[in-house]
PDB file of C-alpha atoms in Angstrom:
ATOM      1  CA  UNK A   1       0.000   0.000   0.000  1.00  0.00           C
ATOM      2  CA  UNK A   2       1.124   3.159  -0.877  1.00  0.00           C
ATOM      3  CA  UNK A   3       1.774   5.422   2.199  1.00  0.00           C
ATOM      4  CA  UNK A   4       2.791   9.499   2.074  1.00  0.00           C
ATOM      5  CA  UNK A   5       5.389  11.514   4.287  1.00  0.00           C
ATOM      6  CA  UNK A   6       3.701  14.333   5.175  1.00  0.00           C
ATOM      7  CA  UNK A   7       6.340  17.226   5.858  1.00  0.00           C
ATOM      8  CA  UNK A   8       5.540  20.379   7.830  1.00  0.00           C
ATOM      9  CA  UNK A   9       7.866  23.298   8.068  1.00  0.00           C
ATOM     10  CA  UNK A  10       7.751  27.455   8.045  1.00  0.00           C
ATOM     11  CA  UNK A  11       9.518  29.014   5.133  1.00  0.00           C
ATOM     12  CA  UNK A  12      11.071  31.475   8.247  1.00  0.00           C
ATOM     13  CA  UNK A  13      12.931  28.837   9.581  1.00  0.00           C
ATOM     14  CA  UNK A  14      15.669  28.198   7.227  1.00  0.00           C
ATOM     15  CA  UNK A  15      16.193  25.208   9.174  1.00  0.00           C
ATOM     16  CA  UNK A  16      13.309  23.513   6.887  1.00  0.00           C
ATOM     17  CA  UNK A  17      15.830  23.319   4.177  1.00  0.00           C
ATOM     18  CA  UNK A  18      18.150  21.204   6.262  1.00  0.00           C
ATOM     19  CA  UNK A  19      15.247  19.296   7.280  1.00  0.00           C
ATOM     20  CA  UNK A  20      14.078  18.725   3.831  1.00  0.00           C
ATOM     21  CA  UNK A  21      17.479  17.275   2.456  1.00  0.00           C
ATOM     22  CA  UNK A  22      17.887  14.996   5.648  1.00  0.00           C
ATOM     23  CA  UNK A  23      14.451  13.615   5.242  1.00  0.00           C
ATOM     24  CA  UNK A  24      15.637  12.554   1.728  1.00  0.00           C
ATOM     25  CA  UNK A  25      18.891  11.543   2.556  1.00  0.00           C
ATOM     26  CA  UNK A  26      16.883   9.155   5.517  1.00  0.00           C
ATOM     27  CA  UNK A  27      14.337   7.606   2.807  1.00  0.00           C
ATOM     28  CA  UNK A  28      17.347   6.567   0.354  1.00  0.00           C
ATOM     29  CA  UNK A  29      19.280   4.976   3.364  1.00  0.00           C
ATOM     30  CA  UNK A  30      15.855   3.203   4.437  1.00  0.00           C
ATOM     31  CA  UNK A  31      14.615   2.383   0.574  1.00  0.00           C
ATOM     32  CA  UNK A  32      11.304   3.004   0.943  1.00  0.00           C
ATOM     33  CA  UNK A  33       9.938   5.076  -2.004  1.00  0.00           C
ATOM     34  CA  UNK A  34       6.929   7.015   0.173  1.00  0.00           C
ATOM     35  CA  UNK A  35       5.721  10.601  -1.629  1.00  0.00           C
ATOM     36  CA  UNK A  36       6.391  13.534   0.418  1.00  0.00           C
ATOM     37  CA  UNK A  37       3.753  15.986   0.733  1.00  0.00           C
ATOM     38  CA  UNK A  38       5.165  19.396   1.469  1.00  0.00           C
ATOM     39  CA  UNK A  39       2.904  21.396   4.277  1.00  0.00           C
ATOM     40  CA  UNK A  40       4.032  24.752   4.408  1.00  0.00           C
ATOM     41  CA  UNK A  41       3.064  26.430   8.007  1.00  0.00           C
ATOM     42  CA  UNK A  42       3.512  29.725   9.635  1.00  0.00           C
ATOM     43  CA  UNK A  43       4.321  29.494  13.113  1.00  0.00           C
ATOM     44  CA  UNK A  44       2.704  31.994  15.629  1.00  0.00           C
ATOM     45  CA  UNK A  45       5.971  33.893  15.950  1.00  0.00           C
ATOM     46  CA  UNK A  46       6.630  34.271  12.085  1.00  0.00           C
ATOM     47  CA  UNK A  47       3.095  35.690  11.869  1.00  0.00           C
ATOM     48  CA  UNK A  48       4.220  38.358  13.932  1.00  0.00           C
ATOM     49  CA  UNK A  49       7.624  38.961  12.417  1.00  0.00           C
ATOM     50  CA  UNK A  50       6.686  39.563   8.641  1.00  0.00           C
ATOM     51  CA  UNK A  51       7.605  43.273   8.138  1.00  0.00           C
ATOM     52  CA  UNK A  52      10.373  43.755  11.093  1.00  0.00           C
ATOM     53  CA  UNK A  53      13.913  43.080  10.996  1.00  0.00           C
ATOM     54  CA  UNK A  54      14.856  39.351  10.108  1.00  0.00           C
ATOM     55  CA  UNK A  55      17.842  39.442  12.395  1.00  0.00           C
ATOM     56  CA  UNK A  56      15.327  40.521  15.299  1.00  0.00           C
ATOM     57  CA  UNK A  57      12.963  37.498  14.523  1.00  0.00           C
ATOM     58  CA  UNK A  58      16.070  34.938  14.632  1.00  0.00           C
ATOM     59  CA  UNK A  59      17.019  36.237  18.195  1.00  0.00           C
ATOM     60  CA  UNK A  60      13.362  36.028  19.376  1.00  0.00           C
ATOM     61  CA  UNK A  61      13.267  32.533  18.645  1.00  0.00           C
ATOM     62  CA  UNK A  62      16.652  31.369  19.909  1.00  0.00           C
ATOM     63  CA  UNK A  63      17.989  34.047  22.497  1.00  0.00           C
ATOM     64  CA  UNK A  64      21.400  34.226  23.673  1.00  0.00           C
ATOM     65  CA  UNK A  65      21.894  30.787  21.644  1.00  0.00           C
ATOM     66  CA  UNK A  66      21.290  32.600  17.976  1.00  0.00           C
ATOM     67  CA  UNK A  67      24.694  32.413  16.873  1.00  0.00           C
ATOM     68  CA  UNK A  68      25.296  28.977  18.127  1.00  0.00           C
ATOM     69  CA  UNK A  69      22.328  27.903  15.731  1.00  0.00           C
ATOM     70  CA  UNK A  70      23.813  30.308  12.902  1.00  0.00           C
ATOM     71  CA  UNK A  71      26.759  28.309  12.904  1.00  0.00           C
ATOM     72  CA  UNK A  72      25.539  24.805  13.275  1.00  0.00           C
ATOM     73  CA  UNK A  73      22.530  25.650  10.826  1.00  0.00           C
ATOM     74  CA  UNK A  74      25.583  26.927   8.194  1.00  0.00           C
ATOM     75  CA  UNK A  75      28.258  23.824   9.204  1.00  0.00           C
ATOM     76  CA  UNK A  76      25.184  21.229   8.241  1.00  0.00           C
ATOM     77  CA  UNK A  77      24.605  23.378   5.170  1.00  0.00           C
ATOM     78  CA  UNK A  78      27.620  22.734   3.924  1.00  0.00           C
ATOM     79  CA  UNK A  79      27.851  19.038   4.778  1.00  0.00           C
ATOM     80  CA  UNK A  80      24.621  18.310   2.815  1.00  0.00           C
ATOM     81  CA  UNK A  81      25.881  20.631  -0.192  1.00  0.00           C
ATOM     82  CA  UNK A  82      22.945  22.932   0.403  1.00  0.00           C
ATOM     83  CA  UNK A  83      24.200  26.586  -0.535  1.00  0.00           C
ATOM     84  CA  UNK A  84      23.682  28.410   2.376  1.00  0.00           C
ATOM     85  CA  UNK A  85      26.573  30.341   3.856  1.00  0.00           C
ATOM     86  CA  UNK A  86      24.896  33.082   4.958  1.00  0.00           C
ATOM     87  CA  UNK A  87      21.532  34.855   5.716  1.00  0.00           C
ATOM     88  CA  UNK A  88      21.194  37.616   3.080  1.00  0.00           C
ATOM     89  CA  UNK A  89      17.630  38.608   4.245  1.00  0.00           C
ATOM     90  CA  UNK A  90      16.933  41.931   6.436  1.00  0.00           C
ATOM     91  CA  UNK A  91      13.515  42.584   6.248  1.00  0.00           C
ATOM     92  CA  UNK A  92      10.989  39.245   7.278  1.00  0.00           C
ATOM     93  CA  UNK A  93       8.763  38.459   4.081  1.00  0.00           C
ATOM     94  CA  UNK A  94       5.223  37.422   4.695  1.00  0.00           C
ATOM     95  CA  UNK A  95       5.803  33.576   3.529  1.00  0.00           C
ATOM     96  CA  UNK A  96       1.820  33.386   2.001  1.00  0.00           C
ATOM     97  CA  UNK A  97       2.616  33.994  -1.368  1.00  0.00           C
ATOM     98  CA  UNK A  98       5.557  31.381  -1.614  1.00  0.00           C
ATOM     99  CA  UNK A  99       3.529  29.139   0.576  1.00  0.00           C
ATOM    100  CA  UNK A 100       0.501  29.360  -2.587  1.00  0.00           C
ATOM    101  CA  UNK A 101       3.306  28.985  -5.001  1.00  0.00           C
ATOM    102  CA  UNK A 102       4.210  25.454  -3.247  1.00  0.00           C
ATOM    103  CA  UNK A 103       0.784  23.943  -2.815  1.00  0.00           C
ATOM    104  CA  UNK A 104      -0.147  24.917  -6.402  1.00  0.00           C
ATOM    105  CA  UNK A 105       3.061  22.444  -7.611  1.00  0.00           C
ATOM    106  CA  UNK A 106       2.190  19.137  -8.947  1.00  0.00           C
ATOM    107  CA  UNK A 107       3.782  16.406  -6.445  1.00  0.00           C
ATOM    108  CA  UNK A 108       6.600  16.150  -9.458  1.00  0.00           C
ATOM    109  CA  UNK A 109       7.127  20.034  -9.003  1.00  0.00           C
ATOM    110  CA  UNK A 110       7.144  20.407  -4.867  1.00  0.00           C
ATOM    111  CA  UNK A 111      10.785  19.489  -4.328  1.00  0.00           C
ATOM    112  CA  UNK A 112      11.830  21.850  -7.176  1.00  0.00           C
ATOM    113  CA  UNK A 113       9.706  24.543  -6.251  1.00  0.00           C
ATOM    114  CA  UNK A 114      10.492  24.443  -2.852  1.00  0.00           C
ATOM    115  CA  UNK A 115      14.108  24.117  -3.214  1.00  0.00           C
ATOM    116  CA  UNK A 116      14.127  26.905  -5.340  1.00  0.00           C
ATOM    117  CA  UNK A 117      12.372  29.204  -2.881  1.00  0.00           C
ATOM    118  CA  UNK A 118      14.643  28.627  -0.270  1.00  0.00           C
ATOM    119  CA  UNK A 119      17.317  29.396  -2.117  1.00  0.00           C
ATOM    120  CA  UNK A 120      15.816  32.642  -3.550  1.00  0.00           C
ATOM    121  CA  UNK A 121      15.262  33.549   0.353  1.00  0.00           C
ATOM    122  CA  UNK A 122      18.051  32.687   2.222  1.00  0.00           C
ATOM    123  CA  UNK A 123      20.914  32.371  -0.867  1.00  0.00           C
ATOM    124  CA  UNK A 124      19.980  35.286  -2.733  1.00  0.00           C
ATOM    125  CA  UNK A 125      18.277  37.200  -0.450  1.00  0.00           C
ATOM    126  CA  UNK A 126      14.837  37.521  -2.771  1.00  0.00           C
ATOM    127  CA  UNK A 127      11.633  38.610  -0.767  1.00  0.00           C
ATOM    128  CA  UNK A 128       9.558  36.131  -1.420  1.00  0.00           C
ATOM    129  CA  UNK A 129       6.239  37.897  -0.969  1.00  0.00           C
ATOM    130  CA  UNK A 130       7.126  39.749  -4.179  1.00  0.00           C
ATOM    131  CA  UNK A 131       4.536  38.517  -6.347  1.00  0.00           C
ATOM    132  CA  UNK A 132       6.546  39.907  -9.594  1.00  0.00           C
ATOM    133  CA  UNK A 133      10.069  38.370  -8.290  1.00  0.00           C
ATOM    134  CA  UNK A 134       7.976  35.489  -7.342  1.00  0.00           C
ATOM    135  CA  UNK A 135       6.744  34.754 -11.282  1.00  0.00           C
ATOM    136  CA  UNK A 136       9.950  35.363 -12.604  1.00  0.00           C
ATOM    137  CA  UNK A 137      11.519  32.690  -9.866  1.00  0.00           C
ATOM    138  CA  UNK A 138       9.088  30.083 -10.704  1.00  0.00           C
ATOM    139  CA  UNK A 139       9.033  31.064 -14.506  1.00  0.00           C
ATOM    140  CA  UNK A 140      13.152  30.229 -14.275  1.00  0.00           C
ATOM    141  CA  UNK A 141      12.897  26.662 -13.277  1.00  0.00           C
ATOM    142  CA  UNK A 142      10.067  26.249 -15.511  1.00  0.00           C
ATOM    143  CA  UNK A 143       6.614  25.971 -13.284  1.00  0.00           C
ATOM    144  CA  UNK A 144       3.864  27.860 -14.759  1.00  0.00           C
ATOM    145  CA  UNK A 145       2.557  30.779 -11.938  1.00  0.00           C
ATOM    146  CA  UNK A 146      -0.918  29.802 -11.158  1.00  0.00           C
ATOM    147  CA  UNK A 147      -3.978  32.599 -11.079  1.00  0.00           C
ATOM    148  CA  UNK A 148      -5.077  33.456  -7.307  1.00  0.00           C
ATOM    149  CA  UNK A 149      -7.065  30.839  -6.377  1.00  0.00           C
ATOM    150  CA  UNK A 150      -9.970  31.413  -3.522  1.00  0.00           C
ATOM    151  CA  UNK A 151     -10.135  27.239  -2.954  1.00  0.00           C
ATOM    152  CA  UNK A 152      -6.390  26.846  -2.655  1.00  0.00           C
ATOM    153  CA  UNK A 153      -6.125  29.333  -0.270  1.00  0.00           C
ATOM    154  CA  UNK A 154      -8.718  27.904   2.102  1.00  0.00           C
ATOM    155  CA  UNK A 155      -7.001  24.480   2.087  1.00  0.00           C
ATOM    156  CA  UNK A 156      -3.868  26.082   2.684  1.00  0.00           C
ATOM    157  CA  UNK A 157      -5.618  27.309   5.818  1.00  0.00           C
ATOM    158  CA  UNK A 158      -7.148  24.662   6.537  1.00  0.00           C
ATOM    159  CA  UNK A 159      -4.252  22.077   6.687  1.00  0.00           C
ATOM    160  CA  UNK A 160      -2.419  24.518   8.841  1.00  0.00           C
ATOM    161  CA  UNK A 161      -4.999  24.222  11.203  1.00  0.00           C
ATOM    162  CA  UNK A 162      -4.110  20.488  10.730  1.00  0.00           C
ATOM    163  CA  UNK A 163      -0.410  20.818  11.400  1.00  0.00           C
ATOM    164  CA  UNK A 164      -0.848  23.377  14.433  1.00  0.00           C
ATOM    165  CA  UNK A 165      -3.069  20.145  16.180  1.00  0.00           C
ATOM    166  CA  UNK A 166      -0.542  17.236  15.140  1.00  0.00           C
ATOM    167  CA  UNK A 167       2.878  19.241  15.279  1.00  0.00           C
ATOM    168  CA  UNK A 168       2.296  20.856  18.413  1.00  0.00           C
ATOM    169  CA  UNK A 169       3.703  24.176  16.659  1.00  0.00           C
ATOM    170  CA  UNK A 170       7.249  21.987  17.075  1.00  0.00           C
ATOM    171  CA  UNK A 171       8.488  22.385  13.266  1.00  0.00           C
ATOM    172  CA  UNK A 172       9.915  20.874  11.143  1.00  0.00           C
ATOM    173  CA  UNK A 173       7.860  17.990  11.743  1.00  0.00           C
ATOM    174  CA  UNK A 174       7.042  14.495   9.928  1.00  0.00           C
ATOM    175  CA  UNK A 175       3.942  12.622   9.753  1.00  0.00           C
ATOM    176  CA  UNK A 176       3.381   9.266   8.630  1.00  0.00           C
ATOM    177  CA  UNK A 177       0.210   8.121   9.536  1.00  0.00           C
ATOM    178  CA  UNK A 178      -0.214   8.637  13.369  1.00  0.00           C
ATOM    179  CA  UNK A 179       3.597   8.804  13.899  1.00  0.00           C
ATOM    180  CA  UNK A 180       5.147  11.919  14.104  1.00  0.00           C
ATOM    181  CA  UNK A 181       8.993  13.434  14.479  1.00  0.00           C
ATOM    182  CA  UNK A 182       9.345  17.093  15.677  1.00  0.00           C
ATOM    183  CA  UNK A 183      12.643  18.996  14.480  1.00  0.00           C
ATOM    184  CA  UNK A 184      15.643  18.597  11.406  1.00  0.00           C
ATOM    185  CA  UNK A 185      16.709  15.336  13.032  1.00  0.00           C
ATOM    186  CA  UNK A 186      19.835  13.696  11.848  1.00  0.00           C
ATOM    187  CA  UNK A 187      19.692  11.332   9.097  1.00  0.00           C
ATOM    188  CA  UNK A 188      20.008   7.962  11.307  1.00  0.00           C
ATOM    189  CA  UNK A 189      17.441   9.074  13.669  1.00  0.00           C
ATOM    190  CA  UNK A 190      15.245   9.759  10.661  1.00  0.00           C
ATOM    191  CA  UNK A 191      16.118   6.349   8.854  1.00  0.00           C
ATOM    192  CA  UNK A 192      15.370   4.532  12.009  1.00  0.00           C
ATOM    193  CA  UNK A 193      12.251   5.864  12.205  1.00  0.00           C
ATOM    194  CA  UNK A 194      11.207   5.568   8.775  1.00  0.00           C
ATOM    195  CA  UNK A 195      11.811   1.620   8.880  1.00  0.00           C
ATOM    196  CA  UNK A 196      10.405   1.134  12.298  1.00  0.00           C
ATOM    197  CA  UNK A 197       7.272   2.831  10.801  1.00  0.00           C
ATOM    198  CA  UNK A 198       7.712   0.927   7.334  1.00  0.00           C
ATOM    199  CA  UNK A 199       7.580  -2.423   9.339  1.00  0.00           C
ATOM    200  CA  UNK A 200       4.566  -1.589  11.481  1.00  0.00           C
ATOM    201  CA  UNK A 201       2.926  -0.793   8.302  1.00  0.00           C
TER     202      UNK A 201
END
């Protein structure tokens, strides 16, 4: 039976990126071929954030410890070949736009499109909630921008609802069925869990 990964993450958190490679890295090591649905979620304290400093939303979220994460969040980047050596961003984007752009990808487009934003964000320094730099971004790696859409913005709402009750607001987080992982856990942890859940399956 076919079974999807459902991964949950906030665009503000450039620790999704890590999260996201990891999570593939894990499902290679364990060989299981399960889709994985990307949830894109704001988090209570990036709703607040969009429009102030970026630098002041990192050192809400992580204190006295913010440079500790900076350089553990760039030392994994470069392990995983993810090109992120810095955070080029100084004013917080409101993530809703890129969010859209994500859940109106076909399953074949999500890990392109979403790669590809995180770069433009936290490579490049691009404010995603541009809608014009957004077309041209999605126009480069060849995804056609979709029209607003009324529908896929209240299931974009809707499943955050979803991932608020399941995820406990504790992102990134993976759900396979009723199991669920909180945080960019290392590839082992993720592999073991991936096969403990494959088996029980």
């Amino acid at each position: 039976m076919s079974r999807s990964l459902c991964f949950a993450f906030d665009f503000l958190d450039p620790w999704g990126w890590i999260a996201e490679r990891r999570v593939r890295l894990a499902l290679d090591q364990a060989r299981v071929d399960w889709p994985v649905r990307y949830q894109p979620f704001r988090a209570p304290l990036s709703k607040t954030a969009v429009g102030g400093s970026y630098q002041d939303y990192l050192q809400r979220r992580f204190g006295s410890q913010t440079r500790y994460h900076q350089k553990q969040l760039f030392d994994e980047a470069a392990h995983l070949g993810v090109p992120l050596r810095a955070l080029h961003i100084e004013r917080t984007p409101d993530p809703l736009p890129a969010m859209l752009a994500l859940a109106a990808a076909t399953p074949a487009q999500a890990p392109v499109v979403f790669d590809a934003l995180y770069a433009a964000l936290y490579r490049d320094g691009t404010d995603i909630a541009d809608t014009t730099a957004l077309a041209e971004l999605l126009a480069r790696i060849g995804v056609s921008e979709q029209p607003p859409d009324a529908a896929l913005l209240d299931r974009l709402l809707t499943d955050e609802q979803d991932v608020a009750r399941w995820s406990r607001h504790l992102l990134p987080s993976l759900r396979l069925g009723d199991a669920v992982l909180s945080g960019a856990q290392p590839p082992a942890i993720l592999t073991q869990w991936l096969l403990r859940n494959a088996q029980q399956g």
